[in-house]
Amino acid sequence: MIQTILDALSFGGLYGLAALGIGLVFGVMRLVNFAHGELIAIGAYLLVITVPSLGLPAGIVIAVVGTALLALLMELGVFKRLRSAGPAVLLVASFGVSVLLQRLYEVIFGALPLSAQVAPWMNGVIDIGGTTVTRGSIVTIILALVLLGGMWFFIDRTTLGLQIRAASSDFQTARLLGVRSNRVIGAAFVFSGILAAAVAFVAVTQRGSVDPLFGVNITILALVGTVIGGLGSLQGAALGGFLVGSTISLLNAFLGNYRVYTYTWLFILVIIVLLVRPGGIVSSKAAKERV
Amino acid sequence: MSIESSSAASTSAALPSSAVPGVTRFHWPELAGPIAVVVAVTYVVSSLGASSSFLVQGTLVTLVMVLALQVFIGNSGVLSFGQAAFAMVGGFASGLATAPVKIKENVLSDLWEPLKVLSMGVWPSLLLAVIVGMIVAFITGLFLMRLNGLAAGIATFALLMVADNIFFNWKKIGPGPQVLPQVPKFQFVDEALALAIIALVVVYFMGISRRGRLLRATREDGLAARALGTSVWRLRVLFFTVSGGVAALSGAMYSHHAGAVSARDFYLGFTFTTLAMLVIGGVASVWGAVVGTLVVAAIGEVLLRLEQGVEIGNVLIYLPNGARGVVIAAALVVMLIWRQRGLTGGREFSLPRFRR
């Protein structure tokens, strides 16, 4: 029972982090970034390749820097040139970038999974009041709390964070007031890359291997979380991701033999939430249709 | 869809529409042109040999799917990822109705009894697929078409995920994770060609119909259209249903083209390819759907041949494996940056003008 709750919390934390990374970029430029999954995948590739020879700390640094750089490259190479495009064009473009990177990974790293033990102690168990729980779920919860707290500090207490919030709620007015749009969007991409690296670390320790489609599943679910949480609201994105992750974990635990239908129930719930609250659970003013 | 930003940098979720507001009256070249191009390409390429003939047939199947996307996305401006779900429904309906009863009994032992004994010819099975596809699209559309913009996009995506999850696991209504084999194949390329032409005609006339024009009016300015008494929801449900029927036809054609069908044939890769074709050609016109399909299919085929190696004189030219996927995805991204309205710019086919 305790393990079920911890699993739900750690799954929720993981998807919350992924959804926050997507929500950051969505907030400042209305881009639903499908290619976030490929940021997670490159983070996992870098970890799997560097950790066995260079050790865990160096591997994490390389993964974080590499992922943030790829995120920035995406923005400079593609999305910067699509500033005037509507959200649907941006969505299709990010779909294209996502498939492009998957194919590139296939060419560079091969289609077969690469495996390595990144942090084997995460899979061990510890004893809490007579019940054993996996270390990984505890570490994931702590990591999610620390990163969410760090992001909160950054967004709420720094000038750049203030600019990101301003741009999220009204981009045009923020620009008029002297917020440098390219800098803010670039920063949002870099931070979404850092969050993607954190997600990659947790996911790759759980699965132990990485393939070109590594990030697709997490991203699809986190994306859905971002949308049902509330478009344009960062708290909403994190909350939505958390809800999707913990719902999956709970459905898996309670559906028993019918757990293959977890996604059916999850996505039916998603459609219901969207029908009841099209703007998301935490709907911001900026996302509402004005008449 | 906020009014204060209805300038060039619109924040509405609509895809970029044509600079020309769209077709309002019937101009015969707009229909005859694409048909002539499709017929010519079909017969020229299929005369090159059996493998080329198979390739053309597959392209025609894809063309029908891209037309299904065009009739809904192009006219309504709402992005939908869900049409592949209707192709899945159509493919299974048609495949199960035509595969030999003995095969179904041996391979698919868990199948629901009425589906096991169901047996009909290829043409009736296509009709069945269209009807089933339209029913499913109508019922889901009643709910999904209440949504706008990105919420609609994500909800249709959720529909695709649900359909994939159900068809991949529920062995009573289909092959589950297996492949349904021994579906009777089309004999000639003409059958797929005839069906593609029917789809072209249906999609074109839906676009120029009164309701098609009204739906495009809601795409251009949803509030103004609503203020004039248009029910956006009804129009979208109608076009979603028609699109579902055409998508189901494409799925059914796929099962008779490949001679087999499985759930993962209509998943993310299929959705990506067909959507990319539509966007590359130009979302706002039927001609765009045709151009996008033919261009992407041609590029894909050339790259495939290059991957296998082509000998020009004494030099063997070949691309590394996997280059094909990279180039097609890169082409989509470059196309979106270079021409956001696609190769045709969303215009319909027109004859070159010789007189001033």
XYZ file of N, CA and C in Angstrom, chain A residues 112-258:
441
model
N 18.741 -0.206 -32.069
C 18.612 -1.100 -30.916
C 18.877 -0.339 -29.621
N 18.276 -0.801 -28.515
C 18.499 -0.108 -27.247
C 19.957 -0.215 -26.786
N 20.484 0.901 -26.261
C 21.788 0.886 -25.589
C 21.512 0.759 -24.100
N 22.227 -0.151 -23.424
C 21.933 -0.260 -22.003
C 23.195 -0.082 -21.172
N 23.003 0.464 -19.969
C 24.090 0.618 -19.004
C 23.456 0.872 -17.645
N 24.163 0.454 -16.598
C 23.692 0.754 -15.250
C 24.128 2.159 -14.895
N 23.181 3.091 -14.842
C 23.547 4.476 -14.558
C 23.668 4.694 -13.057
N 22.685 4.254 -12.318
C 22.744 4.386 -10.853
C 22.052 3.179 -10.235
N 22.779 2.040 -10.166
C 22.134 0.789 -9.747
C 21.534 0.848 -8.347
N 22.122 1.681 -7.454
C 21.604 1.712 -6.085
C 20.178 2.239 -6.033
N 19.735 2.935 -7.106
C 18.357 3.443 -7.132
C 17.341 2.310 -7.144
N 17.764 1.129 -7.646
C 16.815 0.026 -7.739
C 16.744 -0.796 -6.456
N 17.600 -0.484 -5.475
C 17.575 -1.200 -4.209
C 16.361 -0.819 -3.371
N 16.193 -1.534 -2.245
C 15.041 -1.233 -1.390
C 15.519 -0.755 -0.018
N 14.686 0.038 0.634
C 14.963 0.420 2.016
C 13.739 0.123 2.870
N 13.964 0.108 4.170
C 12.931 -0.303 5.115
C 12.342 0.931 5.792
N 11.032 1.135 5.636
C 10.381 2.232 6.363
C 9.258 1.648 7.201
N 9.438 1.629 8.502
C 8.397 1.163 9.416
C 7.854 -0.210 9.074
N 8.756 -1.119 8.705
C 8.325 -2.492 8.481
C 7.981 -2.822 7.040
N 7.757 -1.795 6.183
C 7.499 -2.085 4.776
C 8.703 -1.651 3.948
N 9.006 -2.456 2.934
C 10.131 -2.098 2.083
C 9.639 -1.303 0.882
N 10.373 -0.257 0.556
C 10.042 0.537 -0.625
C 11.311 0.723 -1.446
N 11.135 0.925 -2.769
C 12.325 1.084 -3.610
C 12.948 2.458 -3.382
N 14.285 2.486 -3.434
C 14.992 3.747 -3.262
C 14.654 4.721 -4.386
N 14.467 4.153 -5.593
C 14.214 5.009 -6.756
C 13.022 5.918 -6.555
N 11.930 5.368 -5.981
C 10.741 6.206 -5.854
C 10.979 7.338 -4.862
N 11.721 7.035 -3.777
C 12.025 8.098 -2.806
C 12.892 9.173 -3.464
N 13.947 8.720 -4.173
C 14.854 9.682 -4.806
C 14.098 10.534 -5.819
N 13.199 9.894 -6.580
C 12.447 10.648 -7.582
C 11.593 11.729 -6.932
N 10.935 11.355 -5.825
C 10.090 12.339 -5.147
C 10.938 13.505 -4.655
N 12.089 13.174 -4.042
C 12.949 14.248 -3.523
C 13.462 15.123 -4.667
N 13.918 14.467 -5.753
C 14.435 15.215 -6.900
C 13.365 16.136 -7.472
N 12.134 15.608 -7.597
C 11.043 16.414 -8.145
C 10.764 17.604 -7.240
N 10.748 17.364 -5.918
C 10.482 18.465 -4.987
C 11.572 19.521 -5.082
N 12.842 19.062 -5.120
C 13.954 20.016 -5.178
C 13.885 20.843 -6.466
N 13.660 20.152 -7.605
C 13.648 20.874 -8.875
C 12.439 21.799 -8.987
N 11.281 21.323 -8.516
C 10.099 22.184 -8.560
C 10.327 23.407 -7.672
N 10.956 23.168 -6.481
C 11.273 24.292 -5.600
C 12.251 25.245 -6.267
N 13.277 24.687 -6.924
C 14.261 25.506 -7.619
C 13.623 26.313 -8.728
N 12.741 25.660 -9.497
C 12.055 26.359 -10.579
C 11.169 27.461 -10.014
N 10.513 27.139 -8.884
C 9.651 28.154 -8.266
C 10.487 29.365 -7.874
N 11.661 29.101 -7.263
C 12.523 30.204 -6.864
C 12.923 31.032 -8.082
N 13.326 30.329 -9.142
C 13.780 31.002 -10.353
C 12.654 31.839 -10.983
N 11.475 31.253 -11.071
C 10.360 31.929 -11.726
C 9.841 33.079 -10.870
N 9.840 32.873 -9.549
C 9.168 33.806 -8.670
C 10.103 34.875 -8.115
N 11.414 34.613 -8.087
C 12.288 35.508 -7.337
C 13.383 36.170 -8.180
N 13.527 35.784 -9.444
C 14.587 36.408 -10.244
C 13.981 37.277 -11.342
N 14.792 38.183 -11.877
C 14.298 39.092 -12.920
C 13.911 38.323 -14.178
N 14.798 37.367 -14.558
C 14.505 36.588 -15.758
C 13.199 35.807 -15.581
N 12.998 35.277 -14.358
C 11.758 34.554 -14.072
C 10.552 35.462 -14.178
N 10.702 36.685 -13.675
C 9.615 37.662 -13.767
C 9.281 37.930 -15.231
N 10.353 38.050 -16.047
C 10.122 38.299 -17.473
C 9.413 37.119 -18.130
N 9.800 35.898 -17.721
C 9.131 34.727 -18.296
C 7.655 34.728 -17.908
N 7.373 35.051 -16.625
C 5.969 35.096 -16.216
C 5.207 36.161 -16.981
N 5.852 37.328 -17.157
C 5.188 38.413 -17.883
C 4.898 37.991 -19.317
N 5.908 37.356 -19.954
C 5.736 36.921 -21.338
C 4.670 35.839 -21.439
N 4.568 34.981 -20.414
C 3.563 33.933 -20.432
C 2.161 34.520 -20.378
N 1.984 35.577 -19.597
C 0.610 36.040 -19.450
C 0.215 36.977 -20.587
N 1.142 37.774 -21.100
C 0.803 38.608 -22.258
C 2.077 38.990 -22.993
N 2.374 38.250 -24.061
C 3.656 38.384 -24.729
C 3.850 39.770 -25.344
N 2.803 40.261 -26.037
C 2.933 41.551 -26.722
C 3.199 42.675 -25.732
N 2.416 42.720 -24.650
C 2.590 43.789 -23.666
C 3.963 43.700 -23.015
N 4.409 42.451 -22.728
C 5.722 42.276 -22.125
C 6.803 42.851 -23.034
N 6.666 42.621 -24.340
C 7.648 43.164 -25.277
C 7.613 44.681 -25.275
N 6.408 45.241 -25.227
C 6.271 46.699 -25.212
C 6.954 47.291 -23.987
N 6.950 46.536 -22.879
C 7.543 47.035 -21.646
C 9.041 46.741 -21.576
N 9.620 46.269 -22.675
C 11.066 46.140 -22.732
C 11.605 44.770 -22.395
N 10.768 43.740 -22.382
C 11.274 42.389 -22.172
C 11.848 41.898 -23.498
N 13.083 41.442 -23.468
C 13.695 40.977 -24.714
C 13.169 39.593 -25.035
N 12.362 39.520 -26.094
C 11.628 38.289 -26.356
C 12.567 37.124 -26.640
N 13.592 37.350 -27.482
C 14.463 36.232 -27.846
C 15.204 35.674 -26.643
N 15.603 36.585 -25.729
C 16.329 36.131 -24.550
C 15.426 35.294 -23.647
N 14.198 35.778 -23.469
C 13.264 35.070 -22.602
C 12.938 33.693 -23.171
N 12.677 33.651 -24.486
C 12.337 32.366 -25.094
C 13.538 31.425 -25.032
N 14.737 31.970 -25.313
C 15.945 31.145 -25.212
C 16.101 30.575 -23.815
N 15.878 31.425 -22.788
C 15.998 30.958 -21.403
C 14.987 29.861 -21.114
N 13.755 30.040 -21.603
C 12.722 29.024 -21.370
C 13.155 27.689 -21.977
N 13.753 27.741 -23.179
C 14.211 26.498 -23.811
C 15.335 25.853 -23.004
N 16.283 26.666 -22.548
C 17.401 26.114 -21.783
C 16.882 25.422 -20.515
N 15.958 26.085 -19.799
C 15.453 25.471 -18.571
C 14.611 24.239 -18.869
N 13.880 24.265 -19.984
C 13.124 23.055 -20.319
C 14.092 21.916 -20.647
N 15.268 22.254 -21.229
C 16.291 21.240 -21.474
C 16.843 20.664 -20.179
N 17.086 21.528 -19.178
C 17.615 21.053 -17.897
C 16.608 20.113 -17.224
N 15.318 20.499 -17.270
C 14.291 19.628 -16.695
C 14.231 18.305 -17.446
N 14.408 18.365 -18.781
C 14.390 17.135 -19.576
C 15.526 16.208 -19.150
N 16.703 16.788 -18.834
C 17.829 15.958 -18.396
C 17.511 15.267 -17.072
N 16.830 15.986 -16.159
C 16.442 15.375 -14.887
C 15.489 14.212 -15.113
N 14.502 14.428 -16.000
C 13.555 13.356 -16.326
C 14.309 12.173 -16.926
N 15.291 12.486 -17.804
C 16.069 11.429 -18.443
C 16.800 10.593 -17.399
N 17.371 11.252 -16.389
C 18.102 10.537 -15.346
C 17.198 9.536 -14.633
N 16.038 10.009 -14.189
C 15.120 9.116 -13.467
C 14.652 7.975 -14.368
N 14.253 8.331 -15.612
C 13.681 7.315 -16.495
C 14.727 6.275 -16.893
N 15.969 6.717 -17.114
C 16.972 5.763 -17.581
C 17.436 4.855 -16.438
N 17.389 5.342 -15.199
C 17.732 4.432 -14.097
C 16.641 3.395 -13.909
N 15.385 3.785 -14.180
C 14.303 2.811 -14.056
C 14.374 1.746 -15.143
N 14.616 2.187 -16.399
C 14.531 1.245 -17.510
C 15.865 0.584 -17.819
N 16.976 1.261 -17.534
C 18.284 0.659 -17.749
C 18.750 0.651 -19.185
N 17.916 1.174 -20.116
C 18.368 1.233 -21.506
C 17.686 2.397 -22.204
N 18.236 2.759 -23.358
C 17.682 3.882 -24.110
C 17.654 3.539 -25.597
N 16.536 3.899 -26.279
C 16.434 3.711 -27.720
C 15.902 5.014 -28.329
N 15.874 5.109 -29.674
C 15.495 6.398 -30.273
C 14.115 6.907 -29.850
N 13.205 6.008 -29.472
C 11.851 6.440 -29.096
C 11.690 6.574 -27.583
N 12.835 6.639 -26.876
C 12.844 6.655 -25.413
C 11.888 7.683 -24.812
N 11.892 8.908 -25.368
C 11.146 9.995 -24.725
C 9.706 10.140 -25.179
N 9.307 9.361 -26.215
C 8.006 9.607 -26.841
C 6.851 9.432 -25.851
N 6.859 8.318 -25.144
C 5.752 8.028 -24.243
C 5.601 9.067 -23.151
N 6.731 9.377 -22.482
C 6.691 10.354 -21.397
C 6.161 11.680 -21.923
N 6.637 12.072 -23.123
C 6.258 13.371 -23.655
C 4.779 13.446 -23.987
N 4.266 12.390 -24.619
C 2.846 12.388 -24.955
C 2.014 12.592 -23.692
N 2.361 11.849 -22.640
C 1.574 11.932 -21.413
C 1.780 13.272 -20.717
N 3.027 13.778 -20.717
C 3.284 15.067 -20.078
C 2.592 16.196 -20.837
N 2.590 16.083 -22.170
C 1.898 17.065 -23.006
C 0.435 17.149 -22.659
N -0.168 15.965 -22.558
C -1.570 15.904 -22.182
C -1.753 16.546 -20.808
N -0.801 16.273 -19.896
C -0.861 16.878 -18.572
C -0.795 18.396 -18.645
N 0.118 18.911 -19.500
C 0.234 20.364 -19.643
C -1.091 20.970 -20.085
N -1.749 20.303 -21.041
C -2.982 20.865 -21.592
C -4.126 20.788 -20.582
N -4.285 19.633 -19.912
C -5.416 19.568 -18.969
C -5.122 20.369 -17.706
N -3.838 20.587 -17.400
C -3.511 21.376 -16.215
C -3.887 22.831 -16.380
N -3.771 23.329 -17.584
C -4.096 24.725 -17.806
C -3.059 25.356 -18.698
N -3.455 25.711 -19.908
C -2.503 26.260 -20.856
C -2.031 27.625 -20.390
N -0.741 27.828 -20.421
C -0.204 29.135 -20.081
C -0.008 29.359 -18.598
N -0.283 28.341 -17.780
C -0.035 28.489 -16.353
C 1.000 27.462 -15.924
N 2.112 27.928 -15.328
C 3.195 26.998 -14.999
C 2.805 26.060 -13.864
N 2.103 26.591 -12.845
C 1.632 25.706 -11.781
C 0.680 24.665 -12.358
N -0.184 25.134 -13.279
C -1.144 24.233 -13.910
C -0.437 23.105 -14.638
N 0.646 23.446 -15.372
C 1.371 22.423 -16.123
C 1.940 21.362 -15.183
N 2.604 21.817 -14.112
C 3.188 20.864 -13.168
C 2.102 20.017 -12.519
N 0.992 20.668 -12.147
C -0.116 19.938 -11.522
C -0.707 18.916 -12.493
N -0.936 19.341 -13.754
C -1.508 18.440 -14.752
C -0.617 17.228 -14.967
N 0.694 17.466 -15.097
C 1.628 16.360 -15.276
C 1.585 15.418 -14.093
N 1.551 16.009 -12.888
C 1.488 15.190 -11.676
C 0.235 14.333 -11.683
N -0.906 14.935 -12.043
C -2.170 14.186 -12.049
C -2.123 13.036 -13.045
N -1.592 13.310 -14.258
C -1.529 12.254 -15.272
C -0.630 11.113 -14.783
N 0.553 11.466 -14.264
C 1.489 10.439 -13.807
C 0.910 9.601 -12.678
N 0.332 10.274 -11.670
C -0.174 9.496 -10.544
C -1.415 8.698 -10.946
N -2.232 9.245 -11.899
C -3.400 8.483 -12.354
C -2.963 7.190 -13.042
N -1.927 7.287 -13.887
C -1.434 6.078 -14.558
C -1.003 5.050 -13.519
N -0.236 5.523 -12.536
C 0.292 4.619 -11.527
C -0.845 3.954 -10.751
N -1.862 4.742 -10.388
C -2.985 4.186 -9.630
C -3.825 3.253 -10.493
N -4.062 3.638 -11.759
C -4.826 2.764 -12.651
C -4.111 1.426 -12.809
N -2.770 1.509 -12.982
C -1.987 0.276 -13.109
C -2.153 -0.607 -11.886
N -2.214 0.023 -10.702
C -2.316 -0.754 -9.478
C -3.702 -1.353 -9.306
N -4.749 -0.616 -9.725
C -6.104 -1.064 -9.401
C -6.794 -1.812 -10.523
N -6.313 -1.689 -11.771
C -7.006 -2.388 -12.857
C -6.656 -3.875 -12.886
N -5.601 -4.269 -12.195
C -5.240 -5.683 -12.115
C -5.000 -6.273 -13.487
N -5.757 -7.321 -13.828
C -5.553 -7.997 -15.100
C -5.906 -7.130 -16.297
N -6.697 -6.064 -16.052
C -7.112 -5.218 -17.162
C -6.178 -4.030 -17.345
